[in-house]
Coordinates of C-alpha atoms in Angstrom, one line a residue:
X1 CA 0.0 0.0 0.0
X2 CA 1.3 3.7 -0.8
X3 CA 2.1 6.7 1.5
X4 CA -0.8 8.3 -0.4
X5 CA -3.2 5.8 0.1
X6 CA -2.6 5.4 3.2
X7 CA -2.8 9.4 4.0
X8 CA -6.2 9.2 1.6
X9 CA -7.6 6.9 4.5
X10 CA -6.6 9.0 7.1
X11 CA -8.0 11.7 5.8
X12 CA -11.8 10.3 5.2
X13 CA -11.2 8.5 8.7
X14 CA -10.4 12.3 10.1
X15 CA -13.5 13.6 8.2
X16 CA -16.0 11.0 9.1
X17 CA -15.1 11.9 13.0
X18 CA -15.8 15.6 12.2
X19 CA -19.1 14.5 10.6
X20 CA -20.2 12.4 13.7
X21 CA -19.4 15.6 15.8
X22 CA -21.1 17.9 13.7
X23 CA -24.3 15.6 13.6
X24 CA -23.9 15.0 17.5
X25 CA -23.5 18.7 18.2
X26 CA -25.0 20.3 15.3
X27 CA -22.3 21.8 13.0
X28 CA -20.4 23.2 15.5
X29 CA -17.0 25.0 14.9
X30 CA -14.7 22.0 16.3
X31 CA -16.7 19.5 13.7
X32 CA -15.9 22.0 11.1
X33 CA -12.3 22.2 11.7
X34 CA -11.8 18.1 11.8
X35 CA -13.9 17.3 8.9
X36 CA -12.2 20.9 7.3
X37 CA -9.1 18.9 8.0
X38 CA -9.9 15.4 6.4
X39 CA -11.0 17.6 3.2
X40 CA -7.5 20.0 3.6
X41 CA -5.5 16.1 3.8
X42 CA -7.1 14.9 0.9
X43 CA -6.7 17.8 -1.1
X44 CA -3.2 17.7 -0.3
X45 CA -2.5 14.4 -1.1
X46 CA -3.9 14.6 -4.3
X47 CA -2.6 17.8 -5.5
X48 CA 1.0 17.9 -4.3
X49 CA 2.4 14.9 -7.1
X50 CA 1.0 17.3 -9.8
X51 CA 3.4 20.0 -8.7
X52 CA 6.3 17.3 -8.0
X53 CA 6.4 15.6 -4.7
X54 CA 7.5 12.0 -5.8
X55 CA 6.9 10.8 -2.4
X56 CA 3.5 10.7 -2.7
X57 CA 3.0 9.8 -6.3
X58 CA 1.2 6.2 -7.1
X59 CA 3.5 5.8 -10.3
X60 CA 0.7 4.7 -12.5
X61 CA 1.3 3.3 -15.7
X62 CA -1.7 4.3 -17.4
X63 CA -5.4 4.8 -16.2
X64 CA -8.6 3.2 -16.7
X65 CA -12.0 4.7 -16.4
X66 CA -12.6 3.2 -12.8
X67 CA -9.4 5.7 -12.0
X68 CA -11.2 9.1 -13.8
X69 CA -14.6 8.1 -12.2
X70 CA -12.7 8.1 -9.0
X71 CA -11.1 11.6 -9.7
X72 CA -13.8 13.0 -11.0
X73 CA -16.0 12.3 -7.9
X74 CA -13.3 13.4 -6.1
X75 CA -13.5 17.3 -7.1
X76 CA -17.0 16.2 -6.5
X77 CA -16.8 15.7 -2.9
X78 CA -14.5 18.6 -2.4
X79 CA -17.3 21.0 -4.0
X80 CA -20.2 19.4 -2.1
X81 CA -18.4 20.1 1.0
X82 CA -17.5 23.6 0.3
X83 CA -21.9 23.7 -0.7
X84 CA -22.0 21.9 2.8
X85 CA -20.4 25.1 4.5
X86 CA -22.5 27.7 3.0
X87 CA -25.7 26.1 3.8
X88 CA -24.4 26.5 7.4
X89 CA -23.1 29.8 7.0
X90 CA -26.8 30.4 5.9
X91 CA -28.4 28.7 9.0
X92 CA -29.7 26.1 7.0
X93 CA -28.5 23.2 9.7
X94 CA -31.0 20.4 7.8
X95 CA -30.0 20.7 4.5
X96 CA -26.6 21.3 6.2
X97 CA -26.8 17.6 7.6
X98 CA -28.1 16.2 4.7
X99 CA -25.1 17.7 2.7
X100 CA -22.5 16.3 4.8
X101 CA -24.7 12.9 4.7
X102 CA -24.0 12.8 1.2
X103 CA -20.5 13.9 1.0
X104 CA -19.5 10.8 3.5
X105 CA -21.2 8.5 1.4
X106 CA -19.6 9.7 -1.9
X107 CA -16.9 10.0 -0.3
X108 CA -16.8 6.5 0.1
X109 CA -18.4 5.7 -3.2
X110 CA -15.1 7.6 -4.6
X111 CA -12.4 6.4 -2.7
X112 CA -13.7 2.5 -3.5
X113 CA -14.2 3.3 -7.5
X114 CA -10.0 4.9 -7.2
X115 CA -9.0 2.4 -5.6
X116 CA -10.6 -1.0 -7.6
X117 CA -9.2 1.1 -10.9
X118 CA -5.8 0.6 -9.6
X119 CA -6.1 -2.7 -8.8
X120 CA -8.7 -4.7 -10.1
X121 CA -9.2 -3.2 -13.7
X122 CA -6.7 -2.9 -16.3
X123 CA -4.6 0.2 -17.0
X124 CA -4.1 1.2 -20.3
X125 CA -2.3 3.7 -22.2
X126 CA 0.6 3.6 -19.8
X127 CA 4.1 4.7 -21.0

């Protein structure tokens, strides 16, 4: 397993603990800067090989659609949450919930669609 995969599991891991806070306590500020975290991680981990940090590169040789399904919802999940935090800059806590509710769970449905395109399907167009 990579450094990056494992850092992409500690980064859904930190957000779904922010999310059971928020639901527990209502979106409050510490919920927002855990689950702000796991999103920040992720983000980082999946932007920092495009500007050259080899250490957290996957070294793919090629892609499959599985992989750009699983990136696509990706930038997916990071607008959702960013819709997330204006319904509850606008008081709206319910659709708030709801928001987050469905960011965990594509979320998920993201990280499992990268993931079985890097192992289970078969790349192609690889160098």
């Amino acid at each position: 397993m990579a450094l990056s995969e494992i850092l992409y599991i500690i980064a859904y891991g930190t957000f779904l603990a922010g999310a059971s806070v928020s639901f527990r306590h209502n979106g409050s500020r510490l919920a927002v800067w855990v689950m702000s975290s796991g999103i920040g991680l992720d983000f980082l981990v999946s932007m920092l090989p495009l500007l050259g940090v080899k250490t957290l590169s996957l070294n793919l040789q090629g892609t499959n659609a599985a992989i750009i399904i699983g990136i696509a919802l990706g930038f997916v999940v990071w607008l959702l949450y960013a819709a997330a935090l204006m319904l509850r800059s606008a008081n709206k806590m319910e659709w708030y919930h709801r928001m987050i509710a469905v960011v965990e769970v594509l979320w998920f449905v993201d990280f499992i669609t990268f993931l079985y395109g890097i192992y289970k399907f078969p790349l192609q167009g690889g160098a």
